[in-house]
Coordinates of C-alpha atoms in Angstrom, one line a residue:
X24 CA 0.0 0.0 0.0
X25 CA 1.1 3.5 -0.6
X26 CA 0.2 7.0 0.8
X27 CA 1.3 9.7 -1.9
X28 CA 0.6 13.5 0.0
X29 CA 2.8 16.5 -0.2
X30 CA 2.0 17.8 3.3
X31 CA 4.0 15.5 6.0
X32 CA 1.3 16.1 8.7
X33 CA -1.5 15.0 6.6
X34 CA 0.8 11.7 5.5
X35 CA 1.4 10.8 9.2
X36 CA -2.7 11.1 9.7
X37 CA -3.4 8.9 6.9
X38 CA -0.6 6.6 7.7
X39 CA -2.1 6.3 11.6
X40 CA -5.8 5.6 9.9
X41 CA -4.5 3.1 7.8
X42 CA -2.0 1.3 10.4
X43 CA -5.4 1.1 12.6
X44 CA -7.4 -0.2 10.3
X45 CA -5.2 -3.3 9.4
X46 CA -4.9 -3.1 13.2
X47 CA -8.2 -3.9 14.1
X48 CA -9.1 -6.3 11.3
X49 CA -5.7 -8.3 12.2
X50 CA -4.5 -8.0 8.9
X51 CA -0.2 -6.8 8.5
X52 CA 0.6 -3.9 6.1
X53 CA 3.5 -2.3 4.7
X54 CA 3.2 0.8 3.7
X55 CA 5.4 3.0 1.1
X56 CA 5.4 6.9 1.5
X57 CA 5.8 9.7 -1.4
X58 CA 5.5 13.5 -1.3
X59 CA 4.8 14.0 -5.4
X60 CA 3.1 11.8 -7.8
X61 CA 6.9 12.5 -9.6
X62 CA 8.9 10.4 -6.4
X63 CA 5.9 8.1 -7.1
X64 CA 7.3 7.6 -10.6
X65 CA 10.5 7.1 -10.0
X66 CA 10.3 4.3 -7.4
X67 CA 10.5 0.9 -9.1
X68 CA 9.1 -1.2 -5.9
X69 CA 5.9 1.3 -6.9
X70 CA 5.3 -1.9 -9.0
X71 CA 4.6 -4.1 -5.5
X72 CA 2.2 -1.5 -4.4
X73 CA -1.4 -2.9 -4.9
X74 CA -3.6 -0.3 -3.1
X75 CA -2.5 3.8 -3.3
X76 CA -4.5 6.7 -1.0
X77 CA -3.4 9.7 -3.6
X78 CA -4.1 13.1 -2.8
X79 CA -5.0 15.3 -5.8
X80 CA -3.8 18.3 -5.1
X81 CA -0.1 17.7 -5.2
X82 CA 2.9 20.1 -5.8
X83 CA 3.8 19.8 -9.1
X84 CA 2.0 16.7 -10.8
X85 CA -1.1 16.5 -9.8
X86 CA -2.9 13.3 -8.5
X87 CA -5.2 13.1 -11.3
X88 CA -2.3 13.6 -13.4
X89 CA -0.1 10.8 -11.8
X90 CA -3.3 8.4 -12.3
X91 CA -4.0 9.3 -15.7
X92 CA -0.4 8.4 -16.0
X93 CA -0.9 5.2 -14.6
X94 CA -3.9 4.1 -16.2
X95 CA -2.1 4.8 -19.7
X96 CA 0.9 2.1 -18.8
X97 CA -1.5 -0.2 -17.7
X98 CA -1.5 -0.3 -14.1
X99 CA -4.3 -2.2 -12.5
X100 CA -3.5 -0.6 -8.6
X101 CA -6.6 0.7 -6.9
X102 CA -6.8 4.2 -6.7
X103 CA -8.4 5.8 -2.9
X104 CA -8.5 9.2 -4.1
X105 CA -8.2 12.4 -0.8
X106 CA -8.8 15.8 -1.9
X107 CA -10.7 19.2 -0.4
X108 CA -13.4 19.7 -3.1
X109 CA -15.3 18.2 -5.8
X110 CA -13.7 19.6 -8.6
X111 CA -12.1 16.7 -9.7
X112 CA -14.8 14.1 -9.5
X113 CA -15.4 13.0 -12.7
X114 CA -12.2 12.7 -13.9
X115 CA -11.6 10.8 -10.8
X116 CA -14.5 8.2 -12.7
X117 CA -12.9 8.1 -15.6
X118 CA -9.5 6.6 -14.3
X119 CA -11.4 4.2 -12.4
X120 CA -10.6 5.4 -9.3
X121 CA -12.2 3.5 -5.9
X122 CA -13.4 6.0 -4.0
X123 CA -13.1 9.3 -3.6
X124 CA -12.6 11.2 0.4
X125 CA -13.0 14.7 1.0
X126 CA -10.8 16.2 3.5
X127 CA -11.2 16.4 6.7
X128 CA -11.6 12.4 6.1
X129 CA -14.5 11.0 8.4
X130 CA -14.6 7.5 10.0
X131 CA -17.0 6.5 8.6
X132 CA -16.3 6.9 4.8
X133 CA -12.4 6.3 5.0
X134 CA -13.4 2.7 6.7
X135 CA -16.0 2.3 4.0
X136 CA -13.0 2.5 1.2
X137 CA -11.0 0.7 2.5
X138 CA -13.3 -2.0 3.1
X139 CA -13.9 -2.0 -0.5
X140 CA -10.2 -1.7 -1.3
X141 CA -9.4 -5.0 0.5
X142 CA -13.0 -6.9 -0.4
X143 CA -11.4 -6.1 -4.6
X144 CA -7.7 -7.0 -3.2
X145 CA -8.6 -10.2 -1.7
X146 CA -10.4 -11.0 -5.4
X147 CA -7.3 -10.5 -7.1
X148 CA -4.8 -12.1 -5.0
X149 CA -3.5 -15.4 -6.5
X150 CA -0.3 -18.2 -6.4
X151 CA 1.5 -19.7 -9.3
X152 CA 1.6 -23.2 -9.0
X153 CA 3.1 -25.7 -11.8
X154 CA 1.1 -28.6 -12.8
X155 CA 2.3 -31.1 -15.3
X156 CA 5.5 -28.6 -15.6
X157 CA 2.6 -25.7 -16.9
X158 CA 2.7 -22.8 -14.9
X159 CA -0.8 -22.1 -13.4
X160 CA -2.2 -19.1 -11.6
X161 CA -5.0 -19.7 -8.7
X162 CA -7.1 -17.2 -6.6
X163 CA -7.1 -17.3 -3.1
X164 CA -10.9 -16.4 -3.3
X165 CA -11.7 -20.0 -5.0
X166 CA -9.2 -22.0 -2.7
X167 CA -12.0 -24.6 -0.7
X168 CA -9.2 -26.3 1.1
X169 CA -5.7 -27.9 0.0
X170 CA -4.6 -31.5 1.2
X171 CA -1.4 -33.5 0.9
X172 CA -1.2 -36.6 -1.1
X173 CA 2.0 -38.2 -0.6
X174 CA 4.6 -35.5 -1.4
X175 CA 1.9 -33.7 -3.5
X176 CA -0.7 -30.7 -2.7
X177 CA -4.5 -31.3 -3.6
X178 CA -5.5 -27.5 -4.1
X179 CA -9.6 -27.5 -4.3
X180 CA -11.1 -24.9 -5.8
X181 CA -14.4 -24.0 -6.5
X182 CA -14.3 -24.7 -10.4
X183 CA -11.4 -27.8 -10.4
X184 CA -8.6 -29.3 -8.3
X185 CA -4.8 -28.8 -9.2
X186 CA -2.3 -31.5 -7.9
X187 CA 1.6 -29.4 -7.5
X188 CA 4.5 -31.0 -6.2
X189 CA 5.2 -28.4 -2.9
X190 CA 4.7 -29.3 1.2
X191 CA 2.2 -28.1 3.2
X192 CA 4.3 -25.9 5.4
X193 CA 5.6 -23.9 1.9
X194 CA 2.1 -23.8 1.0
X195 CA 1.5 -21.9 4.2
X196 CA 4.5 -18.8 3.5
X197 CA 2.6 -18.1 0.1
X198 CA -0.7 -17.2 1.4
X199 CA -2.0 -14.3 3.9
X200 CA -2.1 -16.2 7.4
X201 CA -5.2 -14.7 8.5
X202 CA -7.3 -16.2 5.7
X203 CA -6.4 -19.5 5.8
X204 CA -6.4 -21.9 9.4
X205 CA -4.3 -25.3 9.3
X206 CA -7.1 -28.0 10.6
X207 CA -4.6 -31.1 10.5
X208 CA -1.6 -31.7 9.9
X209 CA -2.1 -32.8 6.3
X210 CA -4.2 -29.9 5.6
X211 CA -6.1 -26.1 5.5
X212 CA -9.1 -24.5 4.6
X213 CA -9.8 -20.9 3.4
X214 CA -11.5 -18.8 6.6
X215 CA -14.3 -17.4 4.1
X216 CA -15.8 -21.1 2.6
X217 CA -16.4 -22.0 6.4
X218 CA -19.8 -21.9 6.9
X219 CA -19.4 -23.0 10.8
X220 CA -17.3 -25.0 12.9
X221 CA -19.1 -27.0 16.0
X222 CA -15.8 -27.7 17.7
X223 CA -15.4 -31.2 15.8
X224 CA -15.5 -30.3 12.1
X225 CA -16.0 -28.0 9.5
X226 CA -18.7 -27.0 7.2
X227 CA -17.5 -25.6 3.9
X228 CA -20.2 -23.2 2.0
X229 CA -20.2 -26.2 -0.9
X230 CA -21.8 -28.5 1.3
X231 CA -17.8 -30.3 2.4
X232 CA -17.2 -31.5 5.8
X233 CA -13.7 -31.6 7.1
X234 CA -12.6 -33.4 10.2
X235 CA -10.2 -31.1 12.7
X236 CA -7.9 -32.5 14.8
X237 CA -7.5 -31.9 18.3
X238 CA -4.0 -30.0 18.2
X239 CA -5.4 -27.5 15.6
X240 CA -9.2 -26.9 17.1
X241 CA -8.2 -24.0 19.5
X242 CA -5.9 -22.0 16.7
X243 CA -8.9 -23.1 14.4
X244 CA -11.5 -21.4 16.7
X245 CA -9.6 -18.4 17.3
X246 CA -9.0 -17.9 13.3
X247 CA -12.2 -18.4 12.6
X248 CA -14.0 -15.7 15.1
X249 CA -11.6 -13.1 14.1
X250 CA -12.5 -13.8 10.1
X251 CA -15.9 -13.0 10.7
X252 CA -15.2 -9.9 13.0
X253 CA -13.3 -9.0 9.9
X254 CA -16.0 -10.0 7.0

């Protein structure tokens, strides 16, 4: 994520609104700082940044500008736009920006973004995988649960199942910690196809039960209830 502002005291607000947020929906963040849309530019690890909170009124290139800019090279990044008027609205639209905050930001709105901004980034986030030596991309979103087969992965999705050669526990460093819950040792389900868990098993959203064995039934519960405070 990336903050680009030109005034340091409103970067430190946004960056404290921001840290909070991931904060209270348990979720770890790093977050890139730039005072013009042209230091923006010039940073190649801009390319990591999948979320930016731009401010349009910027010395020099403005933030419309910079996204216009964007847009033309073909960046996908969601755009949180934070200005002081309305003058820029529509063209705000038209480089399919997220959202758009007036400043002062309130609560209420700024939480609303960003709940949209993660809902999208959550969509889009995905693992390469190689089947049959072909390279294969799969999103988190359609990831039911994942098993080991001998030395092999079982990835389930909700439209087929891929079979990689890669352990469990490497599995585990590729995806986002607080999404997914080990419930044996041979395997892990996504937090968001649970449907419930009655201390025993699970209930996946496609109608799947999955047994949960004792050692992993407390981490499990704890997972789980802080998912749906989340959601």
């Amino acid at each position: 994520m990336a903050i680009c502002e030109d005034e340091q005291i409103q970067r430190v607000l946004i960056k404290k609104r921001v840290e909070d947020y991931m904060e209270k929906h348990h979720m770890d963040v790093n977050i890139r700082e730039y005072d013009s849309g042209e230091q923006f530019l010039q940073d190649e690890k801009r390319k990591e940044v999948d979320i930016v909170l731009l401010d349009i009124y910027l010395e020099g290139m403005s933030g419309i500008e910079l996204a216009k800019k964007m847009r033309a090279e073909g960046e996908k990044l969601q755009i949180i736009f934070i200005t002081s008027s309305n003058e820029f609205a529509s063209e705000a639209f038209e480089v399919e920006s997220l959202y758009y905050l007036k400043k002062p930001l309130e609560d209420e709105k700024f939480v609303k973004a960003m709940d949209l901004a993660m809902r999208k980034f959550n969509k889009l986030r995905c693992i390469e995988i190689f089947e049959n030596r072909e390279s294969k991309k799969i999103y988190l979103s359609d990831i039911y649960y994942v098993e080991t087969m001998y030395r092999k992965l079982v990835i389930h999705t909700a439209l087929d199942e891929y079979v990689t050669y890669m352990t469990l526990s490497k599995m585990m460093d590729t995806i986002p910690k607080e999404d997914f819950a080990q419930i044996s040792r041979f395997s892990l389900v996504m937090l968001g196809k649970v449907l419930s868990f009655d201390g025993q098993e699970v209930l996946l959203n496609n109608g799947i039960r999955l047994e949960v064995s004792d050692k992993f039934k407390a981490d499990l519960e704890d997972k789980y209830n802080a998912f749906k405070i989340r959601e």
